[in-house]
mmCIF file of C-alpha atoms in Angstrom:
data_model
loop_
_atom_site.group_PDB
_atom_site.id
_atom_site.type_symbol
_atom_site.label_atom_id
_atom_site.label_comp_id
_atom_site.label_asym_id
_atom_site.label_seq_id
_atom_site.Cartn_x
_atom_site.Cartn_y
_atom_site.Cartn_z
ATOM 1 C CA ALA A 7 0.084 0.309 -0.270
ATOM 2 C CA GLN A 8 1.078 3.394 -0.583
ATOM 3 C CA SER A 9 2.038 5.925 1.987
ATOM 4 C CA VAL A 10 3.480 9.227 2.871
ATOM 5 C CA THR A 11 5.164 10.340 5.770
ATOM 6 C CA GLN A 12 6.022 14.051 6.572
ATOM 7 C CA PRO A 13 8.071 13.536 9.931
ATOM 8 C CA ASP A 14 7.744 17.187 10.763
ATOM 9 C CA ILE A 15 4.536 18.324 12.434
ATOM 10 C CA HIS A 16 5.501 22.114 12.829
ATOM 11 C CA ILE A 17 8.400 23.891 11.140
ATOM 12 C CA THR A 18 9.253 27.477 12.113
ATOM 13 C CA VAL A 19 11.494 30.137 10.513
ATOM 14 C CA SER A 20 12.136 33.827 10.172
ATOM 15 C CA GLU A 21 11.095 35.851 7.278
ATOM 16 C CA GLY A 22 13.533 36.029 4.297
ATOM 17 C CA ALA A 23 15.217 32.228 5.426
ATOM 18 C CA SER A 24 15.053 29.161 3.723
ATOM 19 C CA LEU A 25 13.269 26.497 3.898
ATOM 20 C CA GLU A 26 12.980 22.666 3.105
ATOM 21 C CA LEU A 27 9.863 20.609 4.709
ATOM 22 C CA ARG A 28 10.212 16.762 4.345
ATOM 23 C CA CYS A 29 8.583 14.102 2.572
ATOM 24 C CA ASN A 30 8.889 10.568 2.372
ATOM 25 C CA TYR A 31 6.824 8.238 0.525
ATOM 26 C CA SER A 32 6.457 4.074 0.042
ATOM 27 C CA TYR A 33 5.195 3.086 -3.291
ATOM 28 C CA GLY A 34 5.920 0.177 -5.471
ATOM 29 C CA ALA A 35 6.255 1.616 -8.903
ATOM 30 C CA THR A 36 7.284 5.217 -10.187
ATOM 31 C CA PRO A 37 5.018 7.126 -7.672
ATOM 32 C CA TYR A 38 3.085 10.684 -9.075
ATOM 33 C CA LEU A 39 4.152 13.018 -6.113
ATOM 34 C CA PHE A 40 2.410 16.182 -5.142
ATOM 35 C CA TRP A 41 2.926 19.125 -2.395
ATOM 36 C CA TYR A 42 -0.058 20.906 -1.681
ATOM 37 C CA VAL A 43 -0.866 23.605 0.280
ATOM 38 C CA GLN A 44 -3.716 24.666 3.095
ATOM 39 C CA SER A 45 -4.652 27.815 4.424
ATOM 40 C CA PRO A 46 -6.794 27.856 7.500
ATOM 41 C CA GLY A 47 -10.717 26.501 6.759
ATOM 42 C CA GLN A 48 -9.810 26.109 3.284
ATOM 43 C CA GLY A 49 -9.561 23.679 0.657
ATOM 44 C CA LEU A 50 -5.890 22.499 -0.957
ATOM 45 C CA GLN A 51 -3.812 24.829 -3.832
ATOM 46 C CA LEU A 52 -1.403 22.871 -5.522
ATOM 47 C CA LEU A 53 2.127 23.981 -5.321
ATOM 48 C CA LEU A 54 3.835 21.229 -7.471
ATOM 49 C CA LYS A 55 3.742 18.040 -8.946
ATOM 50 C CA TYR A 56 6.112 15.190 -10.206
ATOM 51 C CA PHE A 57 5.571 12.456 -12.925
ATOM 52 C CA SER A 58 8.125 11.827 -14.704
ATOM 53 C CA GLY A 59 11.493 13.228 -16.198
ATOM 54 C CA ASP A 60 13.487 16.185 -14.618
ATOM 55 C CA THR A 61 13.614 15.412 -10.848
ATOM 56 C CA LEU A 62 13.818 18.912 -9.720
ATOM 57 C CA VAL A 63 10.365 20.570 -10.248
ATOM 58 C CA GLN A 64 9.356 23.840 -9.763
ATOM 59 C CA GLY A 65 6.026 25.451 -8.562
ATOM 60 C CA ILE A 66 4.070 28.462 -7.830
ATOM 61 C CA LYS A 67 5.209 31.150 -5.457
ATOM 62 C CA GLY A 68 8.910 30.329 -5.701
ATOM 63 C CA PHE A 69 8.289 26.903 -4.336
ATOM 64 C CA GLU A 70 10.946 23.499 -6.109
ATOM 65 C CA ALA A 71 11.079 20.178 -5.180
ATOM 66 C CA GLU A 72 13.115 17.404 -5.986
ATOM 67 C CA PHE A 73 12.657 13.952 -6.271
ATOM 68 C CA LYS A 74 15.480 11.444 -5.371
ATOM 69 C CA ARG A 75 14.408 7.604 -5.900
ATOM 70 C CA SER A 76 17.194 6.377 -4.129
ATOM 71 C CA GLN A 77 15.867 8.127 -0.623
ATOM 72 C CA SER A 78 12.007 8.080 -1.662
ATOM 73 C CA SER A 79 11.925 11.516 -0.767
ATOM 74 C CA PHE A 80 10.381 14.526 -2.367
ATOM 75 C CA ASN A 81 11.384 17.658 -0.149
ATOM 76 C CA LEU A 82 10.246 20.962 -0.832
ATOM 77 C CA ARG A 83 12.286 23.753 -0.714
ATOM 78 C CA LYS A 84 11.629 27.859 -0.786
ATOM 79 C CA PRO A 85 14.918 29.809 -0.894
ATOM 80 C CA SER A 86 13.410 32.929 0.936
ATOM 81 C CA VAL A 87 10.152 32.705 3.008
ATOM 82 C CA HIS A 88 7.343 35.404 3.357
ATOM 83 C CA TRP A 89 5.026 35.721 5.862
ATOM 84 C CA SER A 90 2.380 34.661 3.804
ATOM 85 C CA ASP A 91 3.812 31.171 3.323
ATOM 86 C CA ALA A 92 2.010 30.687 6.930
ATOM 87 C CA ALA A 93 0.054 27.365 6.120
ATOM 88 C CA GLU A 94 -0.417 23.977 6.165
ATOM 89 C CA TYR A 95 1.817 22.071 3.780
ATOM 90 C CA PHE A 96 0.697 18.462 2.599
ATOM 91 C CA CYS A 97 2.867 16.085 0.403
ATOM 92 C CA ALA A 98 0.985 13.589 -1.651
ATOM 93 C CA VAL A 99 1.604 10.107 -3.535
ATOM 94 C CA GLY A 100 -0.399 9.064 -6.349
ATOM 95 C CA GLY A 101 -1.072 5.747 -7.587
ATOM 96 C CA PRO A 102 -3.390 3.129 -8.974
ATOM 97 C CA GLY A 103 -6.340 1.832 -7.103
ATOM 98 C CA SER A 104 -8.660 -0.987 -7.650
ATOM 99 C CA GLY A 105 -9.525 -0.814 -11.685
ATOM 100 C CA GLY A 106 -6.579 1.759 -12.597
ATOM 101 C CA SER A 107 -8.308 4.066 -10.707
ATOM 102 C CA TYR A 108 -5.629 6.808 -9.358
ATOM 103 C CA ILE A 109 -6.149 7.607 -5.754
ATOM 104 C CA PRO A 110 -3.962 10.394 -3.956
ATOM 105 C CA THR A 111 -2.448 9.582 -0.692
ATOM 106 C CA PHE A 112 -1.475 12.455 1.858
ATOM 107 C CA GLY A 113 0.490 12.804 4.686
ATOM 108 C CA ARG A 114 -0.484 14.019 8.237
ATOM 109 C CA GLY A 115 0.969 17.604 7.064
ATOM 110 C CA THR A 116 3.629 20.260 8.322
ATOM 111 C CA SER A 117 2.487 23.441 9.756
ATOM 112 C CA LEU A 118 4.441 26.221 8.493
ATOM 113 C CA ILE A 119 5.057 29.021 11.073
ATOM 114 C CA VAL A 120 6.823 32.439 9.825
ATOM 115 C CA HIS A 121 8.579 35.025 12.548
ATOM 116 C CA PRO A 122 8.675 38.560 11.498
ATOM 117 C CA ASP B 20 -14.746 29.686 -14.131
ATOM 118 C CA GLY B 21 -14.082 26.091 -13.612
ATOM 119 C CA GLY B 22 -13.639 24.192 -9.867
ATOM 120 C CA ILE B 23 -15.393 22.177 -7.371
ATOM 121 C CA THR B 24 -18.281 23.954 -5.231
ATOM 122 C CA GLN B 25 -19.085 22.379 -1.319
ATOM 123 C CA SER B 26 -21.966 23.041 0.360
ATOM 124 C CA PRO B 27 -22.826 24.073 3.081
ATOM 125 C CA LYS B 28 -18.990 25.798 4.213
ATOM 126 C CA TYR B 29 -20.837 25.407 8.020
ATOM 127 C CA LEU B 30 -22.722 22.554 8.919
ATOM 128 C CA PHE B 31 -24.700 21.335 12.291
ATOM 129 C CA ARG B 32 -25.510 18.054 13.070
ATOM 130 C CA LYS B 33 -27.821 16.573 16.274
ATOM 131 C CA GLU B 34 -26.997 13.169 17.713
ATOM 132 C CA GLY B 35 -28.702 10.771 16.047
ATOM 133 C CA GLN B 36 -29.286 12.756 12.531
ATOM 134 C CA ASN B 37 -28.322 11.984 8.818
ATOM 135 C CA VAL B 38 -26.482 14.888 7.040
ATOM 136 C CA THR B 39 -25.598 15.044 3.559
ATOM 137 C CA LEU B 40 -23.069 17.099 2.156
ATOM 138 C CA SER B 41 -22.696 18.535 -1.390
ATOM 139 C CA CYS B 42 -20.306 18.536 -3.965
ATOM 140 C CA GLU B 43 -20.206 19.789 -7.593
ATOM 141 C CA GLN B 44 -17.768 19.861 -10.046
ATOM 142 C CA ASN B 45 -17.716 21.564 -13.742
ATOM 143 C CA LEU B 46 -14.321 20.389 -14.804
ATOM 144 C CA ASN B 47 -15.529 17.153 -16.340
ATOM 145 C CA HIS B 48 -13.499 15.045 -14.375
ATOM 146 C CA ASP B 49 -14.414 11.396 -14.244
ATOM 147 C CA ALA B 50 -13.216 10.572 -11.037
ATOM 148 C CA MET B 51 -14.094 12.738 -7.767
ATOM 149 C CA TYR B 52 -13.226 11.213 -3.855
ATOM 150 C CA TRP B 53 -14.415 12.589 -0.460
ATOM 151 C CA TYR B 54 -11.790 12.785 2.547
ATOM 152 C CA ARG B 55 -11.810 13.520 5.953
ATOM 153 C CA GLN B 56 -9.464 16.034 7.472
ATOM 154 C CA ASP B 57 -8.738 16.047 11.564
ATOM 155 C CA PRO B 58 -6.172 18.052 13.240
ATOM 156 C CA GLY B 59 -2.478 16.333 12.782
ATOM 157 C CA GLN B 60 -4.185 13.330 10.852
ATOM 158 C CA GLY B 61 -4.106 14.921 7.411
ATOM 159 C CA LEU B 62 -6.355 13.542 4.768
ATOM 160 C CA ARG B 63 -7.720 10.331 4.891
ATOM 161 C CA LEU B 64 -10.180 8.947 1.938
ATOM 162 C CA ILE B 65 -13.901 8.324 2.951
ATOM 163 C CA TYR B 66 -15.189 6.776 -0.914
ATOM 164 C CA TYR B 67 -13.854 7.801 -3.985
ATOM 165 C CA SER B 68 -15.613 7.065 -7.275
ATOM 166 C CA GLN B 69 -14.167 6.754 -11.030
ATOM 167 C CA ILE B 70 -17.314 6.574 -13.138
ATOM 168 C CA VAL B 71 -20.777 7.542 -12.865
ATOM 169 C CA ASN B 72 -22.815 5.177 -10.785
ATOM 170 C CA ASP B 73 -19.921 3.441 -9.552
ATOM 171 C CA PHE B 74 -18.000 4.214 -6.348
ATOM 172 C CA GLN B 75 -15.924 2.143 -3.890
ATOM 173 C CA LYS B 76 -15.058 2.601 -0.264
ATOM 174 C CA GLY B 77 -11.583 4.257 1.291
ATOM 175 C CA ASP B 78 -9.768 3.791 4.492
ATOM 176 C CA ILE B 79 -12.943 5.209 6.643
ATOM 177 C CA ALA B 80 -16.001 4.103 4.962
ATOM 178 C CA GLU B 81 -18.103 3.000 7.824
ATOM 179 C CA GLY B 82 -20.874 5.590 8.976
ATOM 180 C CA TYR B 83 -20.901 7.075 5.449
ATOM 181 C CA SER B 84 -22.777 7.090 2.370
ATOM 182 C CA VAL B 85 -22.086 8.289 -1.338
ATOM 183 C CA SER B 86 -23.969 8.236 -4.480
ATOM 184 C CA ARG B 87 -22.692 9.034 -8.242
ATOM 185 C CA GLU B 88 -26.030 9.443 -10.374
ATOM 186 C CA LYS B 89 -24.430 12.811 -12.388
ATOM 187 C CA LYS B 90 -20.801 13.246 -13.740
ATOM 188 C CA GLU B 91 -20.777 16.491 -11.735
ATOM 189 C CA SER B 92 -22.296 15.462 -8.531
ATOM 190 C CA PHE B 93 -20.862 13.563 -5.672
ATOM 191 C CA PRO B 94 -22.670 13.959 -2.537
ATOM 192 C CA LEU B 95 -21.816 12.187 0.680
ATOM 193 C CA THR B 96 -24.232 11.101 3.496
ATOM 194 C CA VAL B 97 -22.824 10.972 6.772
ATOM 195 C CA THR B 98 -25.508 8.605 8.969
ATOM 196 C CA SER B 99 -26.068 7.969 12.626
ATOM 197 C CA ALA B 100 -23.568 5.522 12.443
ATOM 198 C CA GLN B 101 -20.643 7.398 12.699
ATOM 199 C CA LYS B 102 -20.077 7.936 16.092
ATOM 200 C CA ASN B 103 -17.535 10.915 15.624
ATOM 201 C CA PRO B 104 -18.766 12.972 12.643
ATOM 202 C CA THR B 105 -17.377 16.362 13.659
ATOM 203 C CA ALA B 106 -14.611 17.320 11.120
ATOM 204 C CA PHE B 107 -13.521 19.280 8.328
ATOM 205 C CA TYR B 108 -14.847 17.316 4.907
ATOM 206 C CA LEU B 109 -12.971 17.812 1.403
ATOM 207 C CA CYS B 110 -14.358 17.026 -1.638
ATOM 208 C CA ALA B 111 -11.898 16.459 -5.085
ATOM 209 C CA SER B 112 -11.941 15.784 -8.336
ATOM 210 C CA SER B 113 -9.024 14.623 -10.694
ATOM 211 C CA ASP B 114 -9.091 13.054 -14.485
ATOM 212 C CA SER B 115 -9.311 9.407 -14.728
ATOM 213 C CA LEU B 116 -6.227 7.262 -15.600
ATOM 214 C CA PRO B 117 -5.245 6.655 -18.424
ATOM 215 C CA ALA B 118 -7.084 9.749 -20.028
ATOM 216 C CA GLY B 119 -3.847 11.778 -18.600
ATOM 217 C CA HIS B 120 -1.948 12.716 -15.995
ATOM 218 C CA THR B 121 -3.400 14.952 -13.605
ATOM 219 C CA GLU B 122 -3.503 16.165 -10.009
ATOM 220 C CA ALA B 123 -6.869 16.412 -7.396
ATOM 221 C CA PHE B 124 -8.506 19.656 -7.544
ATOM 222 C CA PHE B 125 -10.087 20.488 -4.143
ATOM 223 C CA GLY B 126 -12.981 22.369 -3.073
ATOM 224 C CA GLN B 127 -13.185 24.842 0.061
ATOM 225 C CA GLY B 128 -14.549 22.308 2.588
ATOM 226 C CA THR B 129 -17.707 21.782 4.699
ATOM 227 C CA ARG B 130 -16.834 21.872 8.485
ATOM 228 C CA LEU B 131 -19.393 19.543 10.279
ATOM 229 C CA THR B 132 -20.058 20.032 13.962
ATOM 230 C CA VAL B 133 -21.839 17.811 16.136
ATOM 231 C CA VAL B 134 -24.056 19.596 18.719
#
């Protein structure tokens, strides 16, 4: 069964500092990988995705992520954090369910706190 | 604009009542999903549907029911059998393989509270 681990429940950074959020996945084949962001009381917005090809993926809002197959990781990075980046971040892995369907599985999330 | 609409945004349920959460999409997606979100537990899959008139149980289907009579609609009923229904419920949709590679698009959620 596929699964996602986000080892950090909370991350605190100062505005302008760099950021890395960790994500490890378990999946039997080449995974589809995603990072989403969620503001309080809202739905999830896609930041970036990896399906194949270049292992360094660029997303919206200045985020990027790198797929490392040997480490089963898909860490999210940003070189300089803004106060508006404070939110909950979810890593997800997608893969076939029954009948070839596509079922996204999510990690527990990492809450990002940004200090001025 | 295309998207997913969930209603209502807030819902209150008395003990022993069934309530239905609405989810409508105009993205022409084949697949639709319901997730439950609790603090610190991420998103857990309740039900999903890949095609009209067909749906499958997810990881936590007990106490919930769904229907998929139209491609654009996937309502979720929280029954009285669900012992702890207070949570944030998210509906999502995506293109179904092998139509193409796509991510899941989410609605804005419904917060259900038992009173």
